[in-house]
Coordinates of N, CA and C and ligand atoms in Angstrom, one line a residue:
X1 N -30.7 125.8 -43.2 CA -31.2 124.5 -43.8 C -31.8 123.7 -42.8
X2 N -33.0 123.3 -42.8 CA -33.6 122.6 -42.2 C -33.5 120.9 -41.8
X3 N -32.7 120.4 -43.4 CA -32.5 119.1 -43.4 C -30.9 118.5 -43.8
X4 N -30.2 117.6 -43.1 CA -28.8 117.3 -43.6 C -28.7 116.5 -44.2
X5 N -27.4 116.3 -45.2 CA -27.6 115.3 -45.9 C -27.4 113.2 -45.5
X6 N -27.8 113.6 -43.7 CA -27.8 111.8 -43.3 C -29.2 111.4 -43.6
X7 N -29.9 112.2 -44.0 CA -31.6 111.7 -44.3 C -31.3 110.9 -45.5
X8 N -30.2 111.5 -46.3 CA -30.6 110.0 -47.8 C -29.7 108.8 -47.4
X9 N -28.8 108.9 -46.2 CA -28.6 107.2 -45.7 C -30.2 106.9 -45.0
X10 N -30.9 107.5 -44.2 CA -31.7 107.4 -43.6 C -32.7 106.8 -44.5
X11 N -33.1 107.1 -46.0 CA -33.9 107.1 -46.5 C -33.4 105.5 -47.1
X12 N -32.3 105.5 -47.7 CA -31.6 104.0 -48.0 C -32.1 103.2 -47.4
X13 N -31.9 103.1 -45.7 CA -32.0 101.6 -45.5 C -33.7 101.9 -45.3
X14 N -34.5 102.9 -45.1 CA -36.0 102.7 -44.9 C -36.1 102.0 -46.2
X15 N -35.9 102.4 -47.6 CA -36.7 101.3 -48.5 C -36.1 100.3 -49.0
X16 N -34.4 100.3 -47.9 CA -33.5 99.0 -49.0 C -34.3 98.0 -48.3
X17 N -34.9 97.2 -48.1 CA -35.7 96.0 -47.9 C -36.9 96.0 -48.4
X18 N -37.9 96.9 -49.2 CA -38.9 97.0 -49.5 C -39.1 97.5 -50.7
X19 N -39.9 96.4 -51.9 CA -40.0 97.0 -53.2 C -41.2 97.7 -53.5
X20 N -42.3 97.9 -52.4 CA -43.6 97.9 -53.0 C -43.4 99.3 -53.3
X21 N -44.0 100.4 -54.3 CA -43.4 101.2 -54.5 C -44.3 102.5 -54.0
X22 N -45.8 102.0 -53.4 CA -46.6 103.4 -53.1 C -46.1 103.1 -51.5
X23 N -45.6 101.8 -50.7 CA -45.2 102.0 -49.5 C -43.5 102.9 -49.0
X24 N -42.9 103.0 -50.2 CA -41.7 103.4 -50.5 C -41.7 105.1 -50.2
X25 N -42.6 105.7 -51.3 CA -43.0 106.9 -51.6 C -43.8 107.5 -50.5
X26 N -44.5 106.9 -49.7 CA -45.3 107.2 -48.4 C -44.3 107.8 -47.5
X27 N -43.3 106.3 -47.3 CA -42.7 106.6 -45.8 C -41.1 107.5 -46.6
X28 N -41.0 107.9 -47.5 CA -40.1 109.2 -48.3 C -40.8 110.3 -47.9
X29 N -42.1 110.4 -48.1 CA -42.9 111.7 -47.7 C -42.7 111.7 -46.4
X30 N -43.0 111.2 -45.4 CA -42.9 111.1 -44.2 C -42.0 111.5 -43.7
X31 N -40.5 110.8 -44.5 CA -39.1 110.9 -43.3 C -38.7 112.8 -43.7
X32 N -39.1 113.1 -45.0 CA -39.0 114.4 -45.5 C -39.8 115.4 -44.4
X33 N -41.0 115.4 -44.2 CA -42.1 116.2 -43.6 C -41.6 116.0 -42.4
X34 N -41.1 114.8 -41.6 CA -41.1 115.1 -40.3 C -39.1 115.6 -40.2
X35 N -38.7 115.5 -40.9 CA -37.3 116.4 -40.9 C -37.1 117.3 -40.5
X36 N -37.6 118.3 -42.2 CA -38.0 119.4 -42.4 C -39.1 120.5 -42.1
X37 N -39.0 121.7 -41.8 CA -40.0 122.2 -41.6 C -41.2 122.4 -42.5
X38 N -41.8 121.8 -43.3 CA -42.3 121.8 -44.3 C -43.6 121.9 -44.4
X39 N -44.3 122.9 -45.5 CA -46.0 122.8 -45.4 C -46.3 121.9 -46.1
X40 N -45.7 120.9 -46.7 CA -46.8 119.8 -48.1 C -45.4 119.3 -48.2
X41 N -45.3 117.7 -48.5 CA -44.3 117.1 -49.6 C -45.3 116.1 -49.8
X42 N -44.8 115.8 -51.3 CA -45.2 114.5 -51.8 C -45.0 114.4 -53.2
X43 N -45.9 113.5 -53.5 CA -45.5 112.8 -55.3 C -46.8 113.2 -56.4
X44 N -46.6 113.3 -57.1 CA -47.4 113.6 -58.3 C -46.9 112.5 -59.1
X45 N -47.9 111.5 -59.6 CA -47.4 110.2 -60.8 C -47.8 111.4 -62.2
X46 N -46.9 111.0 -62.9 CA -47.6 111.6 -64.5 C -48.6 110.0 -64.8
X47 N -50.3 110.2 -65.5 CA -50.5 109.7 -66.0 C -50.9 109.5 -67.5
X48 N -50.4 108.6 -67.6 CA -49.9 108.9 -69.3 C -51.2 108.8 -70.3
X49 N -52.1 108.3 -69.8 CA -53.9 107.6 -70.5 C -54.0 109.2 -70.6
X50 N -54.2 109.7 -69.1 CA -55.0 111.3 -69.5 C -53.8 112.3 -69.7
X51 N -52.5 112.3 -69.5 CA -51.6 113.2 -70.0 C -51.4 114.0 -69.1
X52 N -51.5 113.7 -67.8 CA -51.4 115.0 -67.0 C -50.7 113.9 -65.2
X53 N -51.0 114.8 -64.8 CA -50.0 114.8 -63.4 C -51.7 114.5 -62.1
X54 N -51.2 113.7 -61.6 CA -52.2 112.5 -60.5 C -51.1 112.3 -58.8
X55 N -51.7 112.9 -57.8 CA -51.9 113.0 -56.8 C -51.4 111.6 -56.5
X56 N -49.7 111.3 -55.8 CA -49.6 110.5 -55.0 C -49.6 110.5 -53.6
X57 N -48.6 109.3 -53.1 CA -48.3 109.3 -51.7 C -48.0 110.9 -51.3
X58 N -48.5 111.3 -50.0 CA -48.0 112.8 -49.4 C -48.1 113.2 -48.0
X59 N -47.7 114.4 -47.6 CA -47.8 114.7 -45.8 C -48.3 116.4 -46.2
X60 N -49.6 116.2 -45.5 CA -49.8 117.7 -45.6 C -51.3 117.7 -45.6
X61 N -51.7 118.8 -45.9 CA -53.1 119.5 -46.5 C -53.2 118.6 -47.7
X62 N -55.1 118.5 -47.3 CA -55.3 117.7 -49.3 C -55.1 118.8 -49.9
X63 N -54.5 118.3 -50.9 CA -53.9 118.5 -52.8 C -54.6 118.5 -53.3
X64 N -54.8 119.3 -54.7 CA -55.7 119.1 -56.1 C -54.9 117.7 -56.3
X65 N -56.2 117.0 -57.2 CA -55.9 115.6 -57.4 C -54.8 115.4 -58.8
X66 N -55.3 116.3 -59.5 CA -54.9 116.2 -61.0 C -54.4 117.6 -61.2
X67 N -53.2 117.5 -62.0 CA -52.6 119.2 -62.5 C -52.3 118.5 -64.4
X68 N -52.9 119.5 -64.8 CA -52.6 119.9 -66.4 C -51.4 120.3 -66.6
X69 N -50.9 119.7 -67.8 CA -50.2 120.1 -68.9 C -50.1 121.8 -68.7
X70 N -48.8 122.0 -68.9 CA -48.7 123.8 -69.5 C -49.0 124.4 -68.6
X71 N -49.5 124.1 -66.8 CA -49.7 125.1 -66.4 C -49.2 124.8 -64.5
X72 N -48.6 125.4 -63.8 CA -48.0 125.2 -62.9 C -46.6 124.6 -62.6
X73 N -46.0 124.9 -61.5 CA -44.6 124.2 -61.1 C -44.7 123.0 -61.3
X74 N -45.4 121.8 -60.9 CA -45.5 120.6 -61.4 C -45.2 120.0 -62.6
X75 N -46.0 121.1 -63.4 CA -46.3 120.6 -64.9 C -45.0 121.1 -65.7
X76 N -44.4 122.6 -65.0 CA -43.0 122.6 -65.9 C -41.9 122.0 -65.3
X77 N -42.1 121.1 -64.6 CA -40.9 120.2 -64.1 C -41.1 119.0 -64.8
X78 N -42.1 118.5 -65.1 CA -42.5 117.1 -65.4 C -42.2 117.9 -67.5
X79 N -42.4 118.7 -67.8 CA -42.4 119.2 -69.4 C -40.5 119.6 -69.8
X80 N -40.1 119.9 -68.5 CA -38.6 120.2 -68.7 C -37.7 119.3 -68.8
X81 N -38.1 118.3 -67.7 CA -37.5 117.1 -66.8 C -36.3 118.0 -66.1
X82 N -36.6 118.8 -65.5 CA -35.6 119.7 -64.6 C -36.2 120.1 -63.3
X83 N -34.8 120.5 -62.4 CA -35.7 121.0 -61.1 C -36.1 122.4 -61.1
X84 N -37.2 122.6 -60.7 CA -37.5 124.3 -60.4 C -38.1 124.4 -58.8
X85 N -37.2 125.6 -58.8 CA -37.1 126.3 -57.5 C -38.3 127.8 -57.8
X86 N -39.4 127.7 -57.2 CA -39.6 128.7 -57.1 C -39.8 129.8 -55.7
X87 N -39.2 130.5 -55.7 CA -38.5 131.4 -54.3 C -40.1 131.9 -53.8
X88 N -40.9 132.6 -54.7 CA -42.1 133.5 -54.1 C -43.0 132.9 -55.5
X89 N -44.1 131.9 -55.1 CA -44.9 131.5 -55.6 C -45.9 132.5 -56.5
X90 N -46.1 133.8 -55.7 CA -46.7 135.0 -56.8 C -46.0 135.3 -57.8
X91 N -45.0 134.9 -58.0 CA -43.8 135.7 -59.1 C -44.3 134.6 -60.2
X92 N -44.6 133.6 -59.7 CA -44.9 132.2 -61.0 C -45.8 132.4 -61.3
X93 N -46.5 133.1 -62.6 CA -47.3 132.9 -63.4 C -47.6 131.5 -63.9
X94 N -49.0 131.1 -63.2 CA -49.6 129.8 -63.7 C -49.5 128.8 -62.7
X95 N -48.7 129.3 -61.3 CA -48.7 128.7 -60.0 C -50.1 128.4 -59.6
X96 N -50.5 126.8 -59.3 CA -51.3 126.4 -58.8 C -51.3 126.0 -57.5
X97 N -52.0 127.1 -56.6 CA -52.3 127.5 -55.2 C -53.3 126.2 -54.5
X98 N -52.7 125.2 -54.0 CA -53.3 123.8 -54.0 C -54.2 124.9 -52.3
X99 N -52.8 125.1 -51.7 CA -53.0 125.8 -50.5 C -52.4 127.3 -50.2
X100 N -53.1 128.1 -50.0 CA -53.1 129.8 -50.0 C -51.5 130.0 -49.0
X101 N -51.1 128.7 -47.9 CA -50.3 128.8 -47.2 C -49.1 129.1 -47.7
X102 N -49.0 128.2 -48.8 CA -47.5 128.2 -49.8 C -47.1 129.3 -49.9
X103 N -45.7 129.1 -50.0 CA -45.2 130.7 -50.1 C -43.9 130.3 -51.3
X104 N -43.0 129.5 -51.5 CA -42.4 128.9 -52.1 C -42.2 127.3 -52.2
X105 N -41.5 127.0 -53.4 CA -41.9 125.2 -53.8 C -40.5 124.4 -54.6
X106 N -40.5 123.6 -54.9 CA -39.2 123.2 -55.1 C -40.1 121.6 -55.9
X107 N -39.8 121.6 -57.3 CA -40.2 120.5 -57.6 C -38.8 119.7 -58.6
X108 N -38.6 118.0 -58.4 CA -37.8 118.1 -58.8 C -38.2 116.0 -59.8
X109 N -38.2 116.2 -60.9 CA -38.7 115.6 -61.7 C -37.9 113.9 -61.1
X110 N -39.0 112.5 -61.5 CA -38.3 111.4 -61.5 C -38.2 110.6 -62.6
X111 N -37.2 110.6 -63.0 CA -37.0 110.1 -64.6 C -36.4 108.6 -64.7
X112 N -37.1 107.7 -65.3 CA -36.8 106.1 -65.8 C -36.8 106.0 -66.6
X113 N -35.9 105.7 -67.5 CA -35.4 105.0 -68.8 C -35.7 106.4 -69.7
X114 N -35.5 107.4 -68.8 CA -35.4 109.0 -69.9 C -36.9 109.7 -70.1
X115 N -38.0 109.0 -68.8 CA -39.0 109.4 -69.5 C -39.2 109.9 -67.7
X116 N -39.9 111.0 -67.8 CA -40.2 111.7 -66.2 C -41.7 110.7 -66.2
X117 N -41.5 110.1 -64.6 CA -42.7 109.4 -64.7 C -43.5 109.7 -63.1
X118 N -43.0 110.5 -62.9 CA -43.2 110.9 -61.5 C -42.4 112.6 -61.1
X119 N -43.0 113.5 -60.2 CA -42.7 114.4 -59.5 C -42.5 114.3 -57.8
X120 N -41.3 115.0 -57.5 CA -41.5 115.3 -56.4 C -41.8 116.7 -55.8
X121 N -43.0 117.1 -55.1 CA -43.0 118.7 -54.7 C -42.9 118.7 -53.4
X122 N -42.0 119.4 -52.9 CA -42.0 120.4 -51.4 C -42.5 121.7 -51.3
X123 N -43.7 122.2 -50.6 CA -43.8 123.5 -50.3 C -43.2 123.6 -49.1
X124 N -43.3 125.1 -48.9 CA -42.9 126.1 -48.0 C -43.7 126.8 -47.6
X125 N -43.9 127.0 -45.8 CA -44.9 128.3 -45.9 C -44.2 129.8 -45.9
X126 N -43.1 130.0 -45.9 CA -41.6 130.7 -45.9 C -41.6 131.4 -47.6
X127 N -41.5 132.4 -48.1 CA -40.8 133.1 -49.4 C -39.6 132.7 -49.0
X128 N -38.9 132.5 -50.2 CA -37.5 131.7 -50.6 C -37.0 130.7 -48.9
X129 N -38.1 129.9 -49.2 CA -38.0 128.7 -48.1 C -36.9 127.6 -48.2
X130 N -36.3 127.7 -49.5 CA -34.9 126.5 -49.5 C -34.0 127.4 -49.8
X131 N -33.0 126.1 -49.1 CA -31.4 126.7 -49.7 C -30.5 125.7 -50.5
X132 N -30.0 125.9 -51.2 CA -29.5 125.4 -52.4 C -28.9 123.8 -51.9
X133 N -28.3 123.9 -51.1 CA -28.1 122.3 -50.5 C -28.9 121.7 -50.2
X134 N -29.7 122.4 -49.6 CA -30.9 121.3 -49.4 C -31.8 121.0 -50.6
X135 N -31.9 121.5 -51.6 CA -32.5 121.3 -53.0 C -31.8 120.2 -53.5
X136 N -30.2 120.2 -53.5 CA -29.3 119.1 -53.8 C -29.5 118.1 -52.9
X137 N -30.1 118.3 -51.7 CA -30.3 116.8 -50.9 C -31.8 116.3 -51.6
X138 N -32.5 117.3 -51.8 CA -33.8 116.6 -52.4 C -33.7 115.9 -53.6
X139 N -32.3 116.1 -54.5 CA -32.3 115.6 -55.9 C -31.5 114.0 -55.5
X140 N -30.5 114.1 -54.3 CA -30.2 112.6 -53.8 C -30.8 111.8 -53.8
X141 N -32.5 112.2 -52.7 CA -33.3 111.8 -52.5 C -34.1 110.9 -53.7
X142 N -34.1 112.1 -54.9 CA -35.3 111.1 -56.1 C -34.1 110.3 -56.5
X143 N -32.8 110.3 -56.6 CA -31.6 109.5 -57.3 C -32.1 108.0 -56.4
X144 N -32.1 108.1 -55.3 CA -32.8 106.7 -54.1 C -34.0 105.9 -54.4
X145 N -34.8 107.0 -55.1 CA -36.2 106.4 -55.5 C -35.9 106.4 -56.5
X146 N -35.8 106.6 -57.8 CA -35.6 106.4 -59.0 C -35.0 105.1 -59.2
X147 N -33.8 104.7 -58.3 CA -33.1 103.4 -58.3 C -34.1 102.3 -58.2
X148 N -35.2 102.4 -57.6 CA -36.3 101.7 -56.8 C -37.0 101.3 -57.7
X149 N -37.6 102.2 -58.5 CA -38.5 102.2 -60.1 C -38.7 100.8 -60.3
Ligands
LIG201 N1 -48.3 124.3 -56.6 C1 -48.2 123.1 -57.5 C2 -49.5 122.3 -57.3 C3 -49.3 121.2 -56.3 S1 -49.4 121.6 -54.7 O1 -48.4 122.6 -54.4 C4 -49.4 120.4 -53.7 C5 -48.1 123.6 -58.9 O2 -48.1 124.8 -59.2 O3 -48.0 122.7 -59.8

């Protein structure tokens, strides 16, 4: 495991003093990427006008801006409201390849008042790049930001 679970005290007191919420989600990507060994993290807002998933705060390679409905890890986390782990990104039918580097991804939905209004994705340049605790530290993680909402 790359990352322990003192990063979500770590990440507490970074935003307990600060409400703005794209400077919140910046320095979350941040304290994540420089932790972990990681090819990409960051946020996806769902926007609700066009129905689909919009490019937030992130650490990495540019991202596609916008992901559709019905198709990719993004879009079945944000359609489930559940986390998906995908181990080997070729095995996902409908995996959108932002970057050829990915090898596996971990996306884990942010839900307020029952409605997913945001994503979090982690890639990997690694096949089956997480381990199960650390997936549960990334779910602490949105529980920190979702409080923040
Ligand atoms: N792979 C994602 C797209 C976002 S990038 O990984 C940053 C997907 O399939 O939804």
């Amino acid at each position: 495991m790359k990352i322990g679970i003192e990063i979500v005290k770590s990440l507490e007191a970074l935003v307990d003093s600060e409400e703005n919420l794209i400077a919140n989600l910046a320095n979350t990507s941040s304290l994540l990427m420089s932790s972990g060994n990681y090819h990409w993290v960051g946020f996806y807002f769902v926007d609700k006008e066009q129905d689909e998933l919009v490019l937030g705060p992130f650490q990495g390679p540019i991202a596609c801006t916008r992901l559709k409905r019905g198709r990719g890890v993004c879009a079945k986390s944000w359609e489930s409201k559940k986390t998906i782990y995908v181990e080997d990104v070729e095995s996902f039918e409908g995996h959108i390849a932002c970057s050829s580097l990915s090898k596996s991804e971990v996306v884990i939905p942010l839900i307020v008042k029952d409605e997913v209004v945001a994503v979090l994705d982690i890639d990997s340049a690694e096949i089956q790049g997480f381990s199960l605790s650390e997936i549960s530290i990334f779910e602490s993680i949105v529980k920190v930001i979702q409080a923040k909402w």
